[in-house]
Coordinates of C-alpha atoms and ligand atoms in Angstrom, one line a residue:
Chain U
X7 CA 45.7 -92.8 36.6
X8 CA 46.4 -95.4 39.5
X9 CA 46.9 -98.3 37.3
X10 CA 49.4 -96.3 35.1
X11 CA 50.7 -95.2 38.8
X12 CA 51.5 -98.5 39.6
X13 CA 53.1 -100.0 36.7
X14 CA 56.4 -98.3 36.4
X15 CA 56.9 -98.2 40.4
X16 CA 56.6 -101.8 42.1
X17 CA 54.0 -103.5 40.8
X18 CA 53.8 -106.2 43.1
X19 CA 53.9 -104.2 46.3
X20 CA 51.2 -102.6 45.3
X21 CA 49.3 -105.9 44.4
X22 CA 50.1 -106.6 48.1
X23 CA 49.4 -103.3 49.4
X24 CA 45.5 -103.5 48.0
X25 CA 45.6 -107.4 49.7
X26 CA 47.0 -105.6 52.9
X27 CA 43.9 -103.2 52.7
X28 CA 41.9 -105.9 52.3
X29 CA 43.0 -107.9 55.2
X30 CA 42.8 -104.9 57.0
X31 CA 39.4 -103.7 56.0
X32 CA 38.2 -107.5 57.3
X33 CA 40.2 -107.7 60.7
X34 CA 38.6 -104.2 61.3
X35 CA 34.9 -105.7 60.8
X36 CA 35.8 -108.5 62.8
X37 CA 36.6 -106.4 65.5
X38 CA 33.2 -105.1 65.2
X39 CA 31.6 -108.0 64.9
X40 CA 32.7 -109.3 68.0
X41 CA 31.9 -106.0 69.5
X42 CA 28.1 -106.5 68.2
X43 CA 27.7 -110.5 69.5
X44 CA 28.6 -109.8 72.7
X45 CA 29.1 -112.6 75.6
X46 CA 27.2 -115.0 74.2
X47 CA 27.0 -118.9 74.6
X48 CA 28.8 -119.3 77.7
X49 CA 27.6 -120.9 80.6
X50 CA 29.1 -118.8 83.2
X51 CA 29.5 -115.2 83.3
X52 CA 32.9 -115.3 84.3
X53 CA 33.7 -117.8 81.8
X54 CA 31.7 -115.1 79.1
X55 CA 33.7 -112.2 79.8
X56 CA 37.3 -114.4 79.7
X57 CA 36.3 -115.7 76.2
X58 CA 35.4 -111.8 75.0
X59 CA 37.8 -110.3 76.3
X60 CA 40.5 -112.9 75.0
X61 CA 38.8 -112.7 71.5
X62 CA 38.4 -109.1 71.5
X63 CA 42.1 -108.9 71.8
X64 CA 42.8 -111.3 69.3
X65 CA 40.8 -109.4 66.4
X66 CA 42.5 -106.1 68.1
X67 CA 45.7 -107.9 67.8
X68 CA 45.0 -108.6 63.9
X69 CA 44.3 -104.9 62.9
X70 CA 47.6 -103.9 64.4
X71 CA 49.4 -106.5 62.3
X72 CA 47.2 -105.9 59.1
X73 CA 47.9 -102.2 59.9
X74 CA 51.5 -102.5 59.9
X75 CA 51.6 -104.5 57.2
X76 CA 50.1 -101.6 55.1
X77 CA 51.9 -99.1 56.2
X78 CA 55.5 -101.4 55.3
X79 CA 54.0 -101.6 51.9
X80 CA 52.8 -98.1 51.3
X81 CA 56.5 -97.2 51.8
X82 CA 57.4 -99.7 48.8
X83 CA 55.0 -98.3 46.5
X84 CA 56.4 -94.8 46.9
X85 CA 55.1 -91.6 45.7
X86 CA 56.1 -91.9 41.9
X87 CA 54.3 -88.6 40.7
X88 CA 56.1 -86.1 43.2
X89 CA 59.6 -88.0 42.3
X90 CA 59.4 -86.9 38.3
X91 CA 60.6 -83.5 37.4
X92 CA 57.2 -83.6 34.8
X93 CA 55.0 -84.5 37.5
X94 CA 52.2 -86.9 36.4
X95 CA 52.8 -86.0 32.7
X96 CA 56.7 -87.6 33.1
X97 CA 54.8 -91.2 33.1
X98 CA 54.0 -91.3 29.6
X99 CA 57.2 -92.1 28.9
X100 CA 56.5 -95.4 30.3
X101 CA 53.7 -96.1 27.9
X102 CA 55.1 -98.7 26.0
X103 CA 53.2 -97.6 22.7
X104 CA 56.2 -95.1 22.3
X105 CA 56.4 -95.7 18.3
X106 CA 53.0 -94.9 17.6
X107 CA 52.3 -92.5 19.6
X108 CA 55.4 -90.3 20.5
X109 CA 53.3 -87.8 23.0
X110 CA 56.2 -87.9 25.4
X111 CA 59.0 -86.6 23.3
X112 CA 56.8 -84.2 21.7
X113 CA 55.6 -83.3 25.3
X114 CA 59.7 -82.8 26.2
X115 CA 60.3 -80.5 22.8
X116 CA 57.1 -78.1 23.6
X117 CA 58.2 -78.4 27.1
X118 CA 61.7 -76.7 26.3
X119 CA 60.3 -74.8 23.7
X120 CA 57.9 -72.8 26.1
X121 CA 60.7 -72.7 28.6
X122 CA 62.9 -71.0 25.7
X123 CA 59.6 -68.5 25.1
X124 CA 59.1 -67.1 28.5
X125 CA 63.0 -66.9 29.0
X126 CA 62.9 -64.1 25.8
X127 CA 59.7 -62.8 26.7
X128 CA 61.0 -62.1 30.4
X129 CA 64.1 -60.9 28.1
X130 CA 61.9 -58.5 25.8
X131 CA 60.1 -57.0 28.7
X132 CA 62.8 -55.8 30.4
X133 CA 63.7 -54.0 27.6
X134 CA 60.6 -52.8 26.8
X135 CA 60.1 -51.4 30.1
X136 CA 63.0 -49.5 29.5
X137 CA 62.2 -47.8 26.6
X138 CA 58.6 -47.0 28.9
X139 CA 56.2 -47.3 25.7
X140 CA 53.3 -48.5 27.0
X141 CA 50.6 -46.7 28.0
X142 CA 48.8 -48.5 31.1
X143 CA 50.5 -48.8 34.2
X144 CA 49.9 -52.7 34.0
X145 CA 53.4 -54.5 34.6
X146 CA 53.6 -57.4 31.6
X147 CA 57.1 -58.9 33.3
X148 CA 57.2 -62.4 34.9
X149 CA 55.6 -61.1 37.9
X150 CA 52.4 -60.7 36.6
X151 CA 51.7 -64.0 37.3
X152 CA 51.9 -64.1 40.6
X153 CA 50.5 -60.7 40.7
X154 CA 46.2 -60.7 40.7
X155 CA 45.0 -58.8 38.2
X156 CA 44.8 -55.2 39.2
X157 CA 43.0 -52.7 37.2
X158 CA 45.6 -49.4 36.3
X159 CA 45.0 -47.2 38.8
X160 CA 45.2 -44.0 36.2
X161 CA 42.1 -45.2 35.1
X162 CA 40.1 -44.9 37.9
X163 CA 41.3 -41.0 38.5
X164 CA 38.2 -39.2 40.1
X165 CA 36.5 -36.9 37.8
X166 CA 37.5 -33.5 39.8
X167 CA 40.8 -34.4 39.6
X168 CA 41.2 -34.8 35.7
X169 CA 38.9 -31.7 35.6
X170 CA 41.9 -30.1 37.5
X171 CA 44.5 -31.2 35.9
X172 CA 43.2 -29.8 32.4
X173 CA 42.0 -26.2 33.8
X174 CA 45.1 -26.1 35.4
X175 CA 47.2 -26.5 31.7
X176 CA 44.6 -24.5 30.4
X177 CA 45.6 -21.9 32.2
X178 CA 49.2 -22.3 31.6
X179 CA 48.8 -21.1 27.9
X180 CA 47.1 -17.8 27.1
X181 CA 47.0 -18.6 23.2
X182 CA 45.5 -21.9 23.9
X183 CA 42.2 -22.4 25.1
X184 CA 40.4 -25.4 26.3
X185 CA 36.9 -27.0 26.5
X186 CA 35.8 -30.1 28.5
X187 CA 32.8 -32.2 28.0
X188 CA 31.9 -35.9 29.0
X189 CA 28.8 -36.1 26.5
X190 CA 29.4 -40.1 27.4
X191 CA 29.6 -40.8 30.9
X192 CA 32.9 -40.5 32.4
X193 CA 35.1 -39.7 29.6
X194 CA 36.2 -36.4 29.1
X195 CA 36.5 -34.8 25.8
X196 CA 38.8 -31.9 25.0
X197 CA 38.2 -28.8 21.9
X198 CA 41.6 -27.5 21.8
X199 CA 41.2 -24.1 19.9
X200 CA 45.0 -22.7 19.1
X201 CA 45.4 -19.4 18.3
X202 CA 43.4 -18.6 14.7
X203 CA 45.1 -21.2 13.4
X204 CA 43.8 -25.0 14.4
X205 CA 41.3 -27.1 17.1
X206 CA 41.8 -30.5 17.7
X207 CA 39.7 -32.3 19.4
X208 CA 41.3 -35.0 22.2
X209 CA 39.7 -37.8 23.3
X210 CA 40.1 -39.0 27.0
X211 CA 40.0 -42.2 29.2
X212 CA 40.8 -40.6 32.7
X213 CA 44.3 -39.2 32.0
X214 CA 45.1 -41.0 29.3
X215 CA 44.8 -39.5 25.7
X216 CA 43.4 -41.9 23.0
X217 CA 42.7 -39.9 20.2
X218 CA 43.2 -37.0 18.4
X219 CA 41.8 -35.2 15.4
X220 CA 43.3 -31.5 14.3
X221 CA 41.1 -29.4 12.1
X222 CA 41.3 -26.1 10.8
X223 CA 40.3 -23.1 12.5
X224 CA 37.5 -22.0 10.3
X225 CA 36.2 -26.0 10.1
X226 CA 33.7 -27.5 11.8
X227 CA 34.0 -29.6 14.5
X228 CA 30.5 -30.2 15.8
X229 CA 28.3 -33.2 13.7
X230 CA 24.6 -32.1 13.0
X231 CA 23.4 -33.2 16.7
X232 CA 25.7 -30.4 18.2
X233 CA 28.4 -33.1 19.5
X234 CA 31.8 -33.3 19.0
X235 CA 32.7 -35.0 15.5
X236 CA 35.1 -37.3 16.9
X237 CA 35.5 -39.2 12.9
X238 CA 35.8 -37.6 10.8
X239 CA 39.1 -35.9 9.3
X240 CA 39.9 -32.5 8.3
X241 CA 39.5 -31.4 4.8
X242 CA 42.6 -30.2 4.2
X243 CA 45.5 -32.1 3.8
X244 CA 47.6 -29.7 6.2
X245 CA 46.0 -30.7 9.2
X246 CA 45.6 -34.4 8.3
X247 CA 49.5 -34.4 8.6
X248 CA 49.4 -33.0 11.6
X249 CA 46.7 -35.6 12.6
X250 CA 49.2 -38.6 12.1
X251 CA 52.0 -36.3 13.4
X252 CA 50.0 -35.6 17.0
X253 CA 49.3 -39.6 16.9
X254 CA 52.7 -40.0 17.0
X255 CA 53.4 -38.0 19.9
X256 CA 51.0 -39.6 22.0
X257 CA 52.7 -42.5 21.7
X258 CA 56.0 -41.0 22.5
X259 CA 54.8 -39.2 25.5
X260 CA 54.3 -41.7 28.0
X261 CA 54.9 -42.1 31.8
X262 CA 52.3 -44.6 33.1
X263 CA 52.7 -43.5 36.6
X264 CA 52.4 -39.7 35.8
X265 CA 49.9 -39.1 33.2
X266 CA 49.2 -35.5 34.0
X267 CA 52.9 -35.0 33.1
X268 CA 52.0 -36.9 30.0
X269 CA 49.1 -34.7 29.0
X270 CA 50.8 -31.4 29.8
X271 CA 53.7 -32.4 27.7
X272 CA 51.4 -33.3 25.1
X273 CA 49.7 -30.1 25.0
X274 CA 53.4 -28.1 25.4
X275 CA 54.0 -30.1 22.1
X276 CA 50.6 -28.8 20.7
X277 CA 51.0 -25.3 21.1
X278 CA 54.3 -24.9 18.9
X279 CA 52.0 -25.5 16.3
X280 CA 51.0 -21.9 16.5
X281 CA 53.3 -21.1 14.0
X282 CA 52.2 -23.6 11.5
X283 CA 52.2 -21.2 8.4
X284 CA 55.2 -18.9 9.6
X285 CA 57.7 -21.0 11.1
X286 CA 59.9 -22.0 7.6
X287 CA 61.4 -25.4 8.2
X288 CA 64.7 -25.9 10.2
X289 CA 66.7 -28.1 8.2
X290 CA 65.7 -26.7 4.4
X291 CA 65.1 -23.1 5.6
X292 CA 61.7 -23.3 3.3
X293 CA 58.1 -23.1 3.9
X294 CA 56.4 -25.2 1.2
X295 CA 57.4 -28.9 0.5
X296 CA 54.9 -30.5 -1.9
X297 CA 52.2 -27.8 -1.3
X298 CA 52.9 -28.5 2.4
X299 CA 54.3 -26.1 5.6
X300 CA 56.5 -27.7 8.1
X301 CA 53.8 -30.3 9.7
X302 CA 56.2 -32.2 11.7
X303 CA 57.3 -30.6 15.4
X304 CA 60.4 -32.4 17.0
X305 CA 59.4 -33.4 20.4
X306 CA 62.0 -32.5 22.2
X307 CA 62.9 -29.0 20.7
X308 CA 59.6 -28.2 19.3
X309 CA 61.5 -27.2 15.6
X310 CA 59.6 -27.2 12.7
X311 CA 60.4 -29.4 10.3
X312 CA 58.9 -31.0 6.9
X313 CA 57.9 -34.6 7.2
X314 CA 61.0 -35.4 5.2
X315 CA 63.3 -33.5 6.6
X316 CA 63.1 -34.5 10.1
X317 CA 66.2 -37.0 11.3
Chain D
X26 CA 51.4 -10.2 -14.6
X27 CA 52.5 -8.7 -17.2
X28 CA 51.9 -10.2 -20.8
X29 CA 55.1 -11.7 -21.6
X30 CA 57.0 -10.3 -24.5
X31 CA 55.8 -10.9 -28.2
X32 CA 52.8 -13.3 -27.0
X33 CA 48.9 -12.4 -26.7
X34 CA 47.1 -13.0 -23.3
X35 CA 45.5 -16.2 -24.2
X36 CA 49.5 -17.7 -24.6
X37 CA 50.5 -16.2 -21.1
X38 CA 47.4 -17.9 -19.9
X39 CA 48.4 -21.1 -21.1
X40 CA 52.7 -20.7 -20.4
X41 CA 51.0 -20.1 -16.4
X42 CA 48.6 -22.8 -16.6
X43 CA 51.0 -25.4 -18.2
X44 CA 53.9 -24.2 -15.2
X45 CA 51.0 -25.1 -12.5
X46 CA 50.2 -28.6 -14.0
X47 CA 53.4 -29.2 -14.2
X48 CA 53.9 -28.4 -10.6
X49 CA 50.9 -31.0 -9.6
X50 CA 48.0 -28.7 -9.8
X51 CA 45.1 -30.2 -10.7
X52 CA 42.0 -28.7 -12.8
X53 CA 39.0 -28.1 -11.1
X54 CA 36.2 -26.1 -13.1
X55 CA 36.2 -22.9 -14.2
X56 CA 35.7 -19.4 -11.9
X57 CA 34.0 -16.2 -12.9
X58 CA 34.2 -12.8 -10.9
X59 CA 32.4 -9.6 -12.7
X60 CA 32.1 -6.2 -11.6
X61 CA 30.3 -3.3 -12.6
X62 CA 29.9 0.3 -11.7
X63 CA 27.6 2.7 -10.5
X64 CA 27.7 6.1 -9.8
X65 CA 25.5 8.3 -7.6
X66 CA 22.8 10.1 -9.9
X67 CA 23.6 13.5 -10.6
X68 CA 20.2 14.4 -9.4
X69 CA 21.0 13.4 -5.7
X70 CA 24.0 15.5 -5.3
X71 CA 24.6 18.2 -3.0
X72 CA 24.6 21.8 -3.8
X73 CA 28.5 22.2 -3.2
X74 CA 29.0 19.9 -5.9
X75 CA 30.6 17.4 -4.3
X76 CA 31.8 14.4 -6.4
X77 CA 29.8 11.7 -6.5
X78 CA 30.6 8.3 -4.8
X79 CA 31.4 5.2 -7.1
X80 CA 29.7 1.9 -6.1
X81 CA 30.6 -1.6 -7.1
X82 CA 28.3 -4.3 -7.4
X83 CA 30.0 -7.5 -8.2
X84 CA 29.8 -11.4 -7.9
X85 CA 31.8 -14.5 -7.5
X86 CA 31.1 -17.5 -8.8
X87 CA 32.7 -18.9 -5.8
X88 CA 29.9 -17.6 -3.8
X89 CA 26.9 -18.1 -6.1
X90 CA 24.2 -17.2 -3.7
X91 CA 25.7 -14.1 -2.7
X92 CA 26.3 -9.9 -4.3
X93 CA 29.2 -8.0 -3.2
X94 CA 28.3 -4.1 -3.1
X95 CA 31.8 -2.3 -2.6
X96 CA 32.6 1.7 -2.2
X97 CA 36.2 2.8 -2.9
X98 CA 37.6 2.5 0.7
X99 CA 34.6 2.2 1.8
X100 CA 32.3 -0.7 3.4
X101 CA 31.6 -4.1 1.4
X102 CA 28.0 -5.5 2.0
X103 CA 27.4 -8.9 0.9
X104 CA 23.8 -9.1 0.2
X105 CA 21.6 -12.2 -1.4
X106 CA 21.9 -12.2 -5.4
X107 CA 18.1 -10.7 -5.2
X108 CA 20.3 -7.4 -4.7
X109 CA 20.9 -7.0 -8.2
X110 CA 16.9 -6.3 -8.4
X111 CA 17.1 -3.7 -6.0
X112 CA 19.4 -2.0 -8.0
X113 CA 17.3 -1.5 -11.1
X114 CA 14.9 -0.4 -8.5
X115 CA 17.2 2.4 -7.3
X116 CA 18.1 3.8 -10.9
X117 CA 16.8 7.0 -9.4
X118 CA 20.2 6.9 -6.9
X119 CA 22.7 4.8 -8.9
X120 CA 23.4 4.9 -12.2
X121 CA 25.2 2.2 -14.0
X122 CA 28.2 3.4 -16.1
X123 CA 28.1 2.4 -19.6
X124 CA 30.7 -0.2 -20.8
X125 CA 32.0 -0.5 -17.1
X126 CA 31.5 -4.3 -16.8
X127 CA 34.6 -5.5 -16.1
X128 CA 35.4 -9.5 -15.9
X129 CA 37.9 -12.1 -15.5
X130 CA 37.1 -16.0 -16.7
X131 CA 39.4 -18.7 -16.2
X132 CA 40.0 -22.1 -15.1
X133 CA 40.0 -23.1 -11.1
X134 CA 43.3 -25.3 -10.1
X135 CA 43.6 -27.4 -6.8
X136 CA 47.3 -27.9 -5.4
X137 CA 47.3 -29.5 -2.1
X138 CA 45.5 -26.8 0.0
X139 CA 46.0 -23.8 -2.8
X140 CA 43.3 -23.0 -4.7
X141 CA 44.7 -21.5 -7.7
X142 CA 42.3 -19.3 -10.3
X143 CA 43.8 -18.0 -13.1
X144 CA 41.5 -15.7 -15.2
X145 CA 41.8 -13.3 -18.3
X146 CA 40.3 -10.1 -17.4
X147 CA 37.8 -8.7 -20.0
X148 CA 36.4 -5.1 -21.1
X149 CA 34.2 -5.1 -23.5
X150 CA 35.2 -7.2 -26.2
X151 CA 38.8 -6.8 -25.1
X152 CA 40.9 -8.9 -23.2
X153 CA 43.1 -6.6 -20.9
X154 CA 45.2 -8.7 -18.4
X155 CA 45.6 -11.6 -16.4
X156 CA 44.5 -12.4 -12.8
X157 CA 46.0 -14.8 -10.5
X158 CA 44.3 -15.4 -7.3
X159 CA 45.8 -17.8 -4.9
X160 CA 43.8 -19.2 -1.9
X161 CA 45.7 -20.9 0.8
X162 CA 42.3 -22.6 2.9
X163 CA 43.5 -23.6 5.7
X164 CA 44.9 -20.5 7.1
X165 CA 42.2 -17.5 8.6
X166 CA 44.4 -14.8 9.2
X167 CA 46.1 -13.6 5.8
X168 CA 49.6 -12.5 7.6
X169 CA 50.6 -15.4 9.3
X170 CA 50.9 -17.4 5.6
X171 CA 52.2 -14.6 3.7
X172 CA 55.8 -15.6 3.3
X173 CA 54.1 -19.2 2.7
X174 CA 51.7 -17.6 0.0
X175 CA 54.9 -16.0 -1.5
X176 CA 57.3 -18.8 -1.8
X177 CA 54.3 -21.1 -4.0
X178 CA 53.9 -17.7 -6.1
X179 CA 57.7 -17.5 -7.0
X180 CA 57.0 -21.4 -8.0
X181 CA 55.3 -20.8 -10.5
X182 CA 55.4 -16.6 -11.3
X183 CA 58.9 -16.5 -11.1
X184 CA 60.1 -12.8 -10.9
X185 CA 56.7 -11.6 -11.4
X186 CA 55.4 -12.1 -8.2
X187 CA 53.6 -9.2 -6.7
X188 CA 54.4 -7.5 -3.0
X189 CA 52.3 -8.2 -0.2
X190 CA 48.5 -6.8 -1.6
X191 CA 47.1 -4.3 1.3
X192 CA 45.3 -6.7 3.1
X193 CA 47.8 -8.3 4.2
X194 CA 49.0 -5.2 6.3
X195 CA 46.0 -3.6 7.9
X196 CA 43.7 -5.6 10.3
X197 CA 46.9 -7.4 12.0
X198 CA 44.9 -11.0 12.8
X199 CA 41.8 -10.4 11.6
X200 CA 40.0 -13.5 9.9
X201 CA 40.5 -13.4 6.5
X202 CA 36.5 -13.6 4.3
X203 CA 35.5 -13.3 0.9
X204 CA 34.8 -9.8 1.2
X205 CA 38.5 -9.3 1.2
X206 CA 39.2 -11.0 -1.9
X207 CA 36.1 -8.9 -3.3
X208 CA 37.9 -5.9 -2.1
X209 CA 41.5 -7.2 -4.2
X210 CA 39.6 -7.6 -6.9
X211 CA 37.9 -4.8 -7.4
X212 CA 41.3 -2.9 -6.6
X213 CA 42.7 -5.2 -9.8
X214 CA 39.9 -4.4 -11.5
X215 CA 40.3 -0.2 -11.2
X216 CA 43.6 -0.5 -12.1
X217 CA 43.3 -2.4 -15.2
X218 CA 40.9 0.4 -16.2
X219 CA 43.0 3.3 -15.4
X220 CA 46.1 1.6 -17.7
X221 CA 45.6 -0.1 -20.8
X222 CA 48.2 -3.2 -20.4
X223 CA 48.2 -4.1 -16.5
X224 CA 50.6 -5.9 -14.2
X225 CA 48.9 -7.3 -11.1
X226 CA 48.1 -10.3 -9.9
X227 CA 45.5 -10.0 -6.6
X228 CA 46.7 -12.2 -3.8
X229 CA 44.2 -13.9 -1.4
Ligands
LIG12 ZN1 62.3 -29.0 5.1

C-alpha cells in the first residue's frame, strides 16, 4: 500500500523523504568508509591524525544534516492511515477509477449497514435476556466479544453432583420413581416411571435436559439390546401429546445459572400428570376431546387442560 | 344394549356402528370371543351331593395363542390353545354341556386410543344380544379412566350406557389384563343365557 499511501498525502515530500534516506544511507557509509581507510597517505603522523580527524567530522557532520533533513520531511508526509475514520480502507476513495469501480461507496453502505445490525442485535439481546429463554449460560450480548470463549460452566457439573441432585428429587416424590444410567460416557439418562400410569424417559447433558419421550406404562421402553429406546415414540397417541407437551416445558423452564432448579421444576411439572385419565379438563369440565384426556398441564398451576382449551 | 324398539339385532348393530364412524372411528378387522361350558362329571362328585362346579373354557381372537379356563368367581388360567386338547383328554372330569357354545362376532373399530368391538352374541343358530367392549390402551389400572371410559360410551350409547362393570370396583389399582375382560365376558355371556333378550354391554 505505500504507493497508494503516498498519493493522496504530499506526494512530493515523500519523493524527498526517499532522496533524504538516500543521502542519508550514503553519508552514513561514508562515515564508515573513512573509519575503514584509516590515516593513510600523509607524511607525518601528526599531519595523519589532523586530516582524519577533520574528515571524520565532516562525514559525521553530513549524517546529522541528512538526518535532520529526514526527520523534517517525515513530519510532512504524515501518518495518513491513523488520520481516516476507515483506517486504510478510507483511501479507496482516492482511487480515481471511482465510476467503474464504486468499492468505496459500497464499502460506506455495508459499513453503516453492519453498524445498523449490531445496534439491533445488541437491542434483541437485551430483550431476549430478559425473557431468559436460552438454555446455556453463554452470554450472546456485545460483550462476548471481548469476552474469550468460555465453555458453560453447567456443563462441566461433576458426575456426583448431578447424581445428587436427581436422588435428591427422587426422593421428593413418593409416586414418582427414578432410574439413572450413563450407558454413553458422561451423560446421564433418566426412566421416570409415574405412578401406573406413564415413564418417560429424559435425556441429560450434565443438568441440562435435552430430550424427552413419554410412553405408556404397560409399553416398552428398552430396544432389543436392553438399552434405553431413546427414538422411538409411543404408540398411542395420548402420550405422543404429552411428548410435544413435556418438549414445551423444557423450553419454558429455564434458569441457566440454576439448572437443578430447572430440572426439579420440570419433574414438579411431570408429576401432575398422575392424573392423566381422572383429572376432567379445567376450562370444558370434560374428559374426552377428540378421543383425547386433558394432555396439556399449565406450568404454572399444574391444571389440566385440553390442548385447545388452554389460553 | 338392549335391541332398540321394532328393529332386529343385525339393525342395532349397524344404527351403533354407523354412530361410531360417524364419530371418527375407524374399521379395523373383525373380533371373535367364544365360550363354552363344562361341568364336573357326575362321576367325580362327592357323596353329600354337592353341586358340581361350572368351568369355562373360552378364547379371544385378540389373543390367538392363548385359552382362558374360568370358574364362576373363581380363578382364570390362561393356558396355550393346546389346552383345548387336554380337555377332550379329561372328558372323564369335565363334561361339555350340550348347546352351551356361546359367541359374539363383530367388527373391531379404532378411535384414537379406544378400541371399540362391537359383536352380536350367538346361541345356537340364534342371535341373542349385542356386546360392546370398549378398550382404553393406554391406561393399566381400570379405575383411574372410568369416568373417561364413561363419557366416550354416552357418545355414542346414549342413555344406554351401563354402570361401572365389577372390575372396576374390587382390586383398587391393580393392572388391568385380558383375564379381566375374559372374566366380563363370560359374566355377559351367563346372563344372556339366563334371559332371553339381554341388556348389557361389558366394559373393559
Ligand atoms: Zn377442555
Amino acid at each position: 500500500m505505500a504507493d497508494v499511501l503516498s498519493v493522496g498525502v504530499n506526494l512530493e515530500a515523500f519523493a524527498q523523504a526517499i532522496s533524504a534516506i538516500q543521502a542519508l544511507r550514503s553519508s552514513v557509509s561514508r562515515v564508515f568508509d573513512c573509519l575503514k581507510d584509516g590515516m593513510r597517505n600523509k607524511e607525518t603522523l601528526e599531519g595523519r591524525e589532523k586530516a582524519f580527524i577533520a574528515h571524520f567530522q565532516d562525514n559525521l557532520h553530513s549524517v546529522n544534516r541528512d538526518l535532520n533533513e529526514l526527520e523534517r520531511l517525515s513530519n510532512l508526509v504524515g501518518k495518513p492511515s491513523e488520520n481516516h475514520p476507515l483506517h486504510n480502507s478510507g483511501l479507496l476513495s482516492l482511487d480515481p477509477v471511482q465510476d467503474k469501480t464504486p468499492l468505496y461507496s459500497q464499502l460506506l453502505q455495508a459499513y453503516k449497514w453492519s453498524n445498523k445490525l449490531q445496534y439491533h442485535a445488541g437491542l434483541a439481546s437485551g430483550l431476549l435476556n430478559q425473557q431468559s429463554l436460552k438454555r446455556s449460560a453463554n452470554q450472546m450480548g456485545v460483550s462476548a466479544k471481548r469476552r474469550p470463549k468460555a465453555q458453560p460452566t453447567t456443563l462441566v457439573l461433576p458426575l456426583q453432583y448431578v447424581d445428587d441432585v436427581i436422588s435428591r428429587i427422587d426422593r421428593m416424590f413418593p409416586e414418582m420413581s427414578i432410574h439413572l444410567s450413563r450407558p454413553n460416557g458422561t451423560s446421564a439418562m433418566l426412566l421416570v416411571t409415574l405412578g401406573k400410569v406413564l415413564k418417560v424417559i429424559v435425556v441429560m447433558r450434565s443438568l441440562f435436559i435435552d430430550r424427552t419421550i413419554v410412553k405408556g406404562y404397560n409399553e416398552n421402553v428398552y430396544t432389543e439390546d436392553g438399552k434405553l429406546d431413546i427414538w422411538s415414540k409411543s404408540s398411542y397417541q395420548v402420550f405422543q401429546k404429552v411428548t410435544d407437551h413435556a418438549t414445551t416445558a423444557l423450553l419454558h423452564y429455564q434458569l441457566p445459572q440454576m439448572p437443578d432448579v430447572v430440572v426439579r421444576s420440570f419433574m414438579t411439572w411431570l408429576r401432575s400428570y398422575i392424573k392423566l385419565f381422572q383429572a376432567p379438563c379445567q376450562r370444558c369440565g370434560k374428559f374426552l376431546q377428540d378421543g383425547l384426556p386433558p394432555t396439556w398441564r399449565d406450568f404454572r398451576t399444574l391444571e389440566a387442560f385440553h390442548d385447545t382449551c388452554r389460553q | 344394549m338392549p335391541v332398540a324398539e321394532g328393529k332386529s339385532v343385525q339393525q342395532t348393530v349397524e344404527l351403533l356402528t354407523r354412530k361410531l364412524e360417524i364419530l371418527g372411528a375407524e374399521k379395523q378387522g373383525t373380533f371373535c370371543v367364544d365360550c363354552e361350558t363344562y361341568h364336573t362329571a357326575a362321576s367325580t362328585l362327592g357323596s353329600q351331593g354337592q353341586a358340581g362346579k361350572l368351568m369355562y373354557v373360552m378364547h379371544n381372537s385378540e389373543y390367538p395363542l392363548s385359552c382362558f379356563a374360568l370358574f364362576e368367581n373363581g380363578p382364570c388360567l390362561i393356558a396355550d390353545t393346546n389346552f383345548d386338547v387336554l380337555m377332550v383328554k379329561l372328558k372323564g372330569f369335565f363334561q361339555s354341556a350340550k348347546a352351551s357354545k356361546i359367541e359374539t362376532r363383530g367388527t373391531r373399530y379404532q378411535y384414537c386410543d379406544f378400541l371399540v368391538k362391537v359383536g352380536t352374541v350367538t346361541m345356537g343358530p340364534s342371535a341373542r344380544g349385542i356386546s360392546v367392549e370398549v378398550e382404553y390402551g393406554p391406561c393399566v389400572v381400570a379405575s383411574d379412566c372410568w369416568s373417561l371410559l364413561l363419557e366416550f360410551l354416552q357418545s355414542f350409547l346414549g342413555s344406554h350406557t351401563p354402570g361401572a362393570p365389577a372390575v372396576f370396583g374390587n382390586r383398587h389399582d391393580a393392572i388391568y389384563g385380558p383375564a379381566d375382560t375374559m372374566v366380563q365376558y363370560m359374566e355377559l355371556f351367563n346372563k344372556i343365557r339366563k334371559q332371553q333378550q339381554v341388556p348389557v354391554a361389558g366394559i373393559r
